[in-house]
Coordinates of N, CA and C in Angstrom, one line a residue:
M1 N 39.0 21.6 122.6 CA 38.3 20.7 122.6 C 36.8 21.7 121.5
H2 N 37.1 23.1 122.8 CA 35.8 24.2 122.5 C 36.7 24.8 120.7
L3 N 37.3 24.8 120.5 CA 37.9 25.9 119.7 C 37.8 24.4 118.5
F4 N 37.5 22.9 118.2 CA 37.7 22.5 117.6 C 35.9 22.1 117.4
K5 N 35.2 22.2 117.9 CA 33.3 22.3 117.7 C 33.3 23.7 117.5
S6 N 34.5 25.0 117.6 CA 33.6 26.2 116.9 C 34.0 26.0 115.3
V7 N 35.5 25.9 114.9 CA 36.0 25.0 113.5 C 34.8 23.9 112.9
A8 N 34.8 23.2 113.3 CA 33.4 22.2 112.8 C 32.2 23.2 112.6
L9 N 32.0 23.7 113.5 CA 30.5 24.4 113.2 C 30.5 25.0 112.2
A10 N 31.7 26.8 112.2 CA 31.7 26.8 111.2 C 32.0 26.5 109.5
A11 N 32.7 25.3 110.1 CA 32.8 24.6 108.7 C 31.5 24.4 107.9
L12 N 30.0 23.7 108.9 CA 29.1 22.9 108.2 C 28.2 24.2 108.3
V13 N 28.4 25.3 108.0 CA 27.6 26.4 108.3 C 28.1 27.3 107.0
A14 N 29.3 27.4 106.8 CA 29.7 27.5 105.1 C 29.4 26.8 104.5
V15 N 29.3 25.3 104.8 CA 29.1 24.2 103.4 C 28.0 25.2 102.6
P16 N 26.7 25.2 103.0 CA 25.8 25.1 102.9 C 25.4 26.6 101.4
V17 N 26.7 27.2 102.2 CA 26.6 28.7 101.5 C 26.9 28.0 99.9
V18 N 28.1 27.5 100.5 CA 28.8 27.7 99.3 C 28.5 26.6 98.2
A19 N 27.3 25.5 98.7 CA 26.7 25.0 98.1 C 25.1 25.3 97.2
A20 N 25.6 26.5 98.0 CA 23.6 27.9 97.5 C 24.0 28.4 96.2
A21 N 26.1 28.8 96.1 CA 26.3 29.9 95.6 C 26.2 29.1 93.9
Q22 N 26.8 28.2 94.2 CA 26.9 26.9 93.3 C 26.0 26.5 92.5
S23 N 24.1 26.4 93.3 CA 23.6 25.8 92.9 C 22.3 26.5 91.7
S24 N 23.2 27.8 92.3 CA 22.7 28.8 91.8 C 23.4 29.5 90.6
K25 N 24.2 29.2 90.4 CA 24.9 28.7 89.1 C 24.7 28.0 88.3
D26 N 24.1 26.8 89.0 CA 24.0 25.9 87.9 C 22.3 25.8 87.0
V27 N 21.7 26.2 88.7 CA 20.6 26.7 88.0 C 20.1 27.9 87.1
L28 N 20.8 28.4 87.0 CA 20.5 29.7 85.4 C 21.8 29.2 85.0
E29 N 22.4 28.4 84.6 CA 22.8 27.5 83.1 C 21.2 26.7 82.6
A30 N 21.4 26.2 84.1 CA 20.5 25.4 82.8 C 18.7 25.8 82.3
R31 N 18.5 26.7 83.1 CA 17.4 27.2 82.4 C 17.8 28.3 81.5
H32 N 19.1 29.0 81.2 CA 19.5 29.0 80.1 C 19.7 27.6 78.8
G33 N 20.1 27.1 78.9 CA 19.6 25.7 78.2 C 18.3 25.4 78.1
Y34 N 17.5 25.4 78.6 CA 16.3 25.5 78.6 C 15.8 26.2 77.6
M35 N 16.1 27.4 78.2 CA 15.4 28.4 76.9 C 16.0 29.1 75.4
R36 N 17.4 28.0 75.4 CA 18.0 27.5 74.4 C 17.3 26.3 73.4
M37 N 17.1 25.4 74.3 CA 16.0 24.6 73.4 C 14.9 25.1 73.0
L38 N 14.2 25.6 73.4 CA 12.6 26.3 73.1 C 13.1 26.9 72.3
A39 N 14.2 28.1 72.3 CA 14.3 28.7 71.3 C 14.9 28.4 69.5
L40 N 15.5 27.1 69.4 CA 16.1 26.1 68.4 C 15.2 25.7 68.1
N41 N 14.1 24.7 68.6 CA 13.0 25.2 67.7 C 11.9 25.4 67.8
M42 N 11.7 27.1 68.1 CA 11.2 27.3 67.8 C 11.5 28.1 66.5
G43 N 12.7 28.4 66.6 CA 13.3 29.0 65.9 C 13.1 28.1 64.2
Q44 N 13.5 27.4 63.9 CA 13.0 26.1 63.5 C 11.8 26.2 62.8
L45 N 10.9 25.6 63.5 CA 9.4 26.0 62.6 C 9.0 27.7 62.4
A46 N 9.9 28.6 62.7 CA 9.6 30.1 62.8 C 10.3 30.3 61.5
G47 N 11.8 29.4 61.1 CA 12.4 29.5 59.4 C 11.2 29.0 58.8
M48 N 10.6 28.3 59.1 CA 9.8 26.9 57.8 C 8.8 27.8 57.4
A49 N 7.9 28.5 58.7 CA 6.2 28.9 58.5 C 7.2 30.5 57.3
K50 N 8.1 31.2 57.4 CA 8.3 32.0 56.7 C 9.4 31.8 55.3
G51 N 9.6 30.7 55.2 CA 10.1 29.9 53.9 C 11.5 30.3 54.1
E52 N 12.0 30.4 55.2 CA 13.4 30.7 55.1 C 14.1 29.2 55.1
I53 N 13.5 27.9 55.8 CA 13.6 26.7 55.5 C 12.8 26.1 55.0
E54 N 13.5 25.2 53.7 CA 12.3 24.4 53.4 C 11.3 23.6 54.4
Y55 N 10.3 23.7 54.4 CA 8.8 22.9 55.1 C 9.2 21.1 54.7
D56 N 9.8 20.9 56.4 CA 10.1 18.9 56.4 C 9.1 19.0 57.3
E57 N 7.9 17.9 57.0 CA 6.9 17.7 57.6 C 7.5 17.1 59.2
A58 N 8.3 15.6 58.3 CA 9.2 15.5 60.2 C 10.0 16.1 60.9
A59 N 10.2 17.0 60.3 CA 11.6 17.6 60.8 C 10.2 18.7 61.8
A60 N 9.0 19.3 61.0 CA 8.6 20.4 62.1 C 7.2 19.5 63.8
A61 N 7.3 18.2 62.8 CA 6.3 17.5 63.9 C 7.9 16.8 65.3
T62 N 8.4 17.1 65.3 CA 9.7 16.7 66.3 C 9.6 18.4 66.7
A63 N 10.0 19.2 66.1 CA 10.7 20.7 66.9 C 9.1 20.7 67.6
G64 N 7.6 20.5 67.2 CA 6.4 20.7 67.5 C 6.6 19.9 69.5
A65 N 7.1 18.8 69.3 CA 7.2 17.6 70.0 C 8.3 17.7 70.9
N66 N 9.0 18.1 70.5 CA 9.8 18.8 71.3 C 9.6 20.0 72.2
I67 N 9.1 20.9 71.9 CA 8.4 22.6 72.3 C 6.9 21.7 73.3
E68 N 6.7 20.6 72.3 CA 5.6 20.3 73.9 C 6.4 19.3 75.2
A69 N 7.1 18.4 74.5 CA 7.8 17.9 75.8 C 8.5 18.9 77.0
L70 N 9.2 20.3 76.5 CA 9.6 21.3 77.2 C 8.8 21.6 78.0
A71 N 7.4 21.9 77.5 CA 6.6 22.8 78.7 C 6.7 21.6 79.3
Q72 N 6.2 20.6 79.1 CA 6.0 19.7 80.6 C 7.2 19.4 81.6
Y73 N 8.0 20.2 81.5 CA 9.7 20.1 82.3 C 9.2 21.1 83.6
S74 N 9.3 20.7 84.8 CA 8.8 21.7 86.1 C 9.5 22.7 86.0
A75 N 8.7 24.4 85.8 CA 9.2 25.2 86.3 C 10.1 25.3 87.3
A76 N 9.2 25.5 88.3 CA 10.3 25.7 89.5 C 11.5 25.0 90.1
G77 N 11.9 24.3 89.1 CA 13.4 23.9 89.4 C 14.4 24.7 88.7
L78 N 13.7 25.4 87.5 CA 14.2 26.2 86.5 C 14.6 27.4 87.5
F79 N 13.8 28.2 88.5 CA 13.6 29.4 88.8 C 14.3 29.6 90.6
V80 N 14.4 29.5 91.0 CA 15.2 28.5 92.5 C 14.9 30.1 92.8
P81 N 15.1 31.1 94.2 CA 14.8 32.0 94.9 C 17.1 32.1 95.1
G82 N 17.0 33.5 94.7 CA 18.1 33.7 94.5 C 18.9 33.9 93.1
T83 N 18.0 33.4 92.0 CA 18.3 33.5 91.3 C 17.1 35.0 90.1
A84 N 17.0 35.9 90.1 CA 17.4 37.1 90.2 C 17.6 37.9 89.5
N85 N 17.8 38.7 88.5 CA 18.9 39.7 88.1 C 18.8 40.4 89.3
G86 N 20.4 40.6 89.1 CA 20.6 41.1 90.2 C 21.2 40.3 91.5
E87 N 20.8 39.3 91.6 CA 21.5 38.2 92.7 C 22.7 37.4 92.3
V88 N 22.2 36.8 91.0 CA 23.0 36.2 89.9 C 23.9 36.7 88.7
E89 N 24.7 36.8 88.2 CA 24.9 37.4 87.1 C 24.9 36.1 86.2
G90 N 24.0 37.7 84.8 CA 23.8 36.8 83.9 C 22.5 36.4 84.0
S91 N 21.4 36.8 85.0 CA 20.1 37.0 84.5 C 19.2 37.6 84.6
D92 N 18.2 37.3 84.4 CA 17.3 38.4 83.3 C 15.8 38.3 84.5
A93 N 15.5 37.3 84.9 CA 14.5 37.1 86.1 C 14.2 38.0 87.4
L94 N 13.3 38.6 86.2 CA 12.8 39.7 88.0 C 12.5 38.9 88.8
P95 N 12.3 39.8 90.2 CA 11.7 39.1 91.4 C 10.6 38.8 91.3
A96 N 9.7 39.2 90.5 CA 8.5 39.2 90.4 C 7.6 38.0 90.1
I97 N 9.0 37.0 89.3 CA 8.7 35.2 90.1 C 8.4 35.5 91.0
W98 N 9.2 35.3 92.5 CA 9.1 35.3 93.5 C 7.7 36.0 94.2
E99 N 8.0 37.1 93.9 CA 6.8 38.1 94.4 C 4.8 37.6 94.2
K100 N 4.6 36.9 93.3 CA 3.2 36.6 92.1 C 3.7 35.3 91.9
P101 N 4.7 34.3 92.8 CA 3.8 33.2 91.9 C 3.1 32.1 91.4
G102 N 1.5 32.7 92.0 CA 0.6 31.9 91.5 C 0.5 32.6 89.8
Q103 N 0.5 34.2 89.6 CA 0.5 34.3 88.3 C 1.4 34.1 87.1
F104 N 2.9 33.6 87.7 CA 4.0 32.8 86.8 C 3.1 31.8 86.7
A105 N 2.8 30.7 87.6 CA 2.8 29.7 87.4 C 1.1 28.9 86.5
Q106 N 0.7 30.4 86.4 CA -0.5 30.1 85.1 C -0.2 30.8 83.8
E107 N 1.1 31.8 83.5 CA 1.8 31.8 82.6 C 2.6 30.8 82.3
F108 N 3.1 30.3 83.0 CA 3.9 28.8 82.4 C 3.3 27.8 82.1
K109 N 2.2 27.9 82.5 CA 0.8 26.7 82.5 C 0.0 26.9 81.0
A110 N 0.5 28.6 80.7 CA -0.3 28.7 79.4 C 0.5 28.8 78.6
F111 N 1.5 28.8 78.6 CA 2.4 28.2 77.1 C 2.3 26.1 77.4
A112 N 2.0 25.7 78.1 CA 2.3 24.4 78.1 C 1.1 23.8 77.5
D113 N 0.0 24.5 77.4 CA -1.6 24.4 77.2 C -1.4 24.4 75.6
A114 N -0.6 25.7 75.4 CA -0.4 26.6 74.0 C 0.1 25.8 73.4
A115 N 1.6 25.0 74.2 CA 2.5 23.7 73.3 C 1.9 22.0 72.7
A116 N 0.6 21.7 74.1 CA -0.5 21.0 73.5 C -1.1 20.7 72.2
G117 N 0.4 19.6 71.7 CA -0.4 19.1 70.6 C 0.3 19.5 69.3
A118 N 0.8 20.9 69.3 CA 2.0 20.8 68.7 C 2.5 20.6 67.6
G119 N 3.2 19.5 68.2 CA 3.8 18.2 67.1 C 2.7 17.3 66.1
E120 N 1.3 17.4 65.6 CA 0.6 17.5 65.8 C 0.2 18.5 64.3
A121 N 0.3 19.6 65.3 CA -0.7 21.0 64.5 C -0.1 21.6 63.6
V122 N 1.4 21.1 63.7 CA 2.9 21.8 62.6 C 2.2 20.8 60.8
K123 N 1.9 20.0 61.3 CA 1.9 18.8 60.2 C 1.0 19.1 58.7
G124 N 1.2 17.9 57.6 CA 0.3 19.1 57.1 C 0.9 19.9 55.8
G125 N 1.7 21.1 56.2 CA 1.9 21.7 55.2 C 1.9 22.7 56.3
Q126 N 3.4 23.9 55.7 CA 4.1 25.0 55.9 C 3.1 25.9 56.3
G127 N 1.3 26.3 56.6 CA 0.4 26.7 56.5 C 0.2 26.7 57.8
N128 N 0.1 25.8 58.5 CA -0.8 24.9 59.6 C 0.7 25.9 60.7
I129 N 2.1 26.1 60.5 CA 3.2 26.4 61.2 C 2.5 27.7 61.7
G130 N 2.0 28.5 61.5 CA 1.6 30.2 61.5 C 0.7 30.1 63.0
A131 N 0.1 29.6 63.2 CA -1.1 29.4 64.2 C -0.7 28.8 64.9
V132 N 0.2 28.0 65.2 CA 0.7 27.1 66.3 C 2.2 28.3 67.0
L133 N 2.8 29.0 66.0 CA 4.1 29.9 66.6 C 2.7 30.6 67.3
Q134 N 2.1 31.3 66.4 CA 1.2 32.3 67.1 C 0.7 32.6 68.6
K135 N 0.0 31.5 69.1 CA -0.2 30.7 70.4 C 1.2 30.5 70.9
L136 N 2.3 30.0 70.9 CA 3.2 30.0 71.5 C 3.7 31.7 71.9
G137 N 4.4 32.5 70.9 CA 4.8 33.4 71.0 C 4.1 34.1 71.4
G138 N 2.8 33.9 71.4 CA 1.9 35.1 73.1 C 2.0 34.7 73.9
T139 N 2.3 33.6 74.5 CA 2.5 33.0 76.1 C 3.6 33.4 76.0
C140 N 4.7 33.3 75.7 CA 6.2 33.7 75.9 C 6.6 34.9 75.8
K141 N 5.9 35.7 75.1 CA 5.5 37.4 75.4 C 4.7 37.3 76.4
D142 N 4.1 37.3 76.7 CA 2.7 37.4 78.4 C 4.3 37.2 79.6
C143 N 5.1 35.8 79.4 CA 5.5 36.0 80.6 C 6.9 37.2 80.5
H144 N 7.5 37.0 79.3 CA 8.4 38.1 79.2 C 8.2 39.3 79.9
D145 N 7.2 39.4 79.3 CA 6.7 41.1 79.8 C 6.5 41.3 80.8
D146 N 5.9 39.9 81.8 CA 5.4 40.3 83.9 C 7.0 39.7 84.2
F147 N 7.7 39.5 83.8 CA 9.3 38.4 84.5 C 10.2 37.8 84.0
R148 N 10.2 39.0 82.7 CA 11.6 38.7 82.5 C 12.5 40.9 82.5
K149 N 13.9 40.8 82.4 CA 14.4 42.2 82.5 C 14.2 42.5 80.8
P150 N 13.5 44.1 81.2 CA 13.7 44.2 79.4 C 14.7 44.1 78.7
E151 N 15.3 43.7 77.1 CA 16.1 44.2 76.4 C 16.7 46.3 76.4

């Protein structure tokens, strides 16, 4: 009976370790997916601003609204401990995210604030996109400078 209890206890202890390893990978995949969605929408707006893509008010408004919606997503679920660079393969997140959570939250909030109204602000012509991208891009750069591994 003692052997059974020992094996059962070992199995119970191992389950969270396996689950944590799986969840770190899942979190990283979700984080990468989130960033790809932002990049897709930012890229569409940037293409229009540069004249590489013909300005389309409906498409610009949709991209802006998508960015607004993504900015409301809870960053906490995408940046869990154990998913920093060096802790899980493919992560560019610096440990500073968890060492300075207040600063990280402020920078993510700055992005959300910059994204507010983006869907409406890009309407009315190609010339309106640049100011929106400048605000958004500035917050992205600030956060990446402080919390992302340099490329």
